[in-house]
Amino acid sequence: MTDDLKPWGPEERQAWRDRQTIQRSYQDDVVTRIKALPKGEFDVEQYGALSHDPERYPLFCVKSKDWNADAPVVVVTGGVHGYEDSGVTGCLRFMEEEAPAYHGKVNFVFFPCVSPFAYEINHRWNAKADDPNRHFHDKGTAEEAQLLMAKVKSLKLHFNAAVDLHETNNRDIGLTIERRARDGQRVEPGDDYIPEGYYLVLPSRADLPLAHKVIEEVRKVTPICADKEILGYPAENGIIVLDDLKTLCQDFMRQYADVGMTTEIYPEKCSRDECERAQIATIRTAVKWTMGK
Ligand SMILES: [Zn+2]
């Protein structure tokens, strides 16, 4: 039997893009909120724009004002996967509701929506049908990742903690089938597994102590995934260590950080508010840890 599976070329990728529709507005939902942040608390910097429509997709980095060189630095990324809503809105809400309380005590760097085209089409992939969260390495080509990496390098900062905000939802079953098709692969047993509850992904086993504290706090907000294995990795207390990929946002950030993590919230059985509060509980726990509390 011949194997007729082959990866998508430029035509199939374009056909995929032509099937996508704009479902919501990055300007209305995200840029408006960034621009409304209190000027006394934050500096907003544009670090680039998506090349296929720079007017529509400017990229923003938001930093604490009155930078205190003696205080810890925490970096938070949202919307590396644009369809994972609470990654974007959880980051925005933390900036609006909680970050000002740490003025002068913790320095923040926020990237609230790394992949705004994906936010608008409500999908994982960028306009070239690439997953930005597999391109955070030197040979990566997704511009969402390249632009973020260039900005982070230019900041010349050391981060005391790096938090990347994500969700794992039931749609991921269909999106995995789509990814297998794009990459010329057969669907595998286990592709339809979805962890039903919050879990944390770590770039290094060294990050486990903070991760366990995060789980304790998030458990007060939303259920933690109790599975003994998550996505093929042994899980303990809802935590898995993915130290073998090296292509994720968390892997890139961890090079500049004492500790890193990726949140994965299960939004199917809880409200948007609960998802956002779980994201915020994660950030807050990391922030307090950097302050030694
Ligand atoms: Zn994600």
XYZ file of N, CA and C in Angstrom, residues 80 84 88 113 117 136 174 218:
24
model
N 0.006 33.660 23.113
C 0.927 32.956 22.206
C 0.079 32.028 21.317
N -6.783 30.920 22.866
C -6.887 30.552 24.274
C -7.216 31.816 25.073
N -5.166 35.764 27.197
C -5.167 37.190 26.842
C -5.906 37.999 27.907
N -0.816 39.877 24.142
C -1.394 39.117 23.016
C -0.313 38.964 21.935
N -3.360 37.896 15.094
C -4.159 37.359 13.977
C -4.873 36.086 14.423
N 9.954 29.089 19.091
C 10.782 29.916 19.982
C 12.201 29.340 20.085
N -9.826 18.388 17.515
C -9.924 18.700 16.084
C -8.677 19.401 15.559
N -4.097 27.739 42.926
C -5.074 27.629 41.831
C -6.191 26.656 42.208
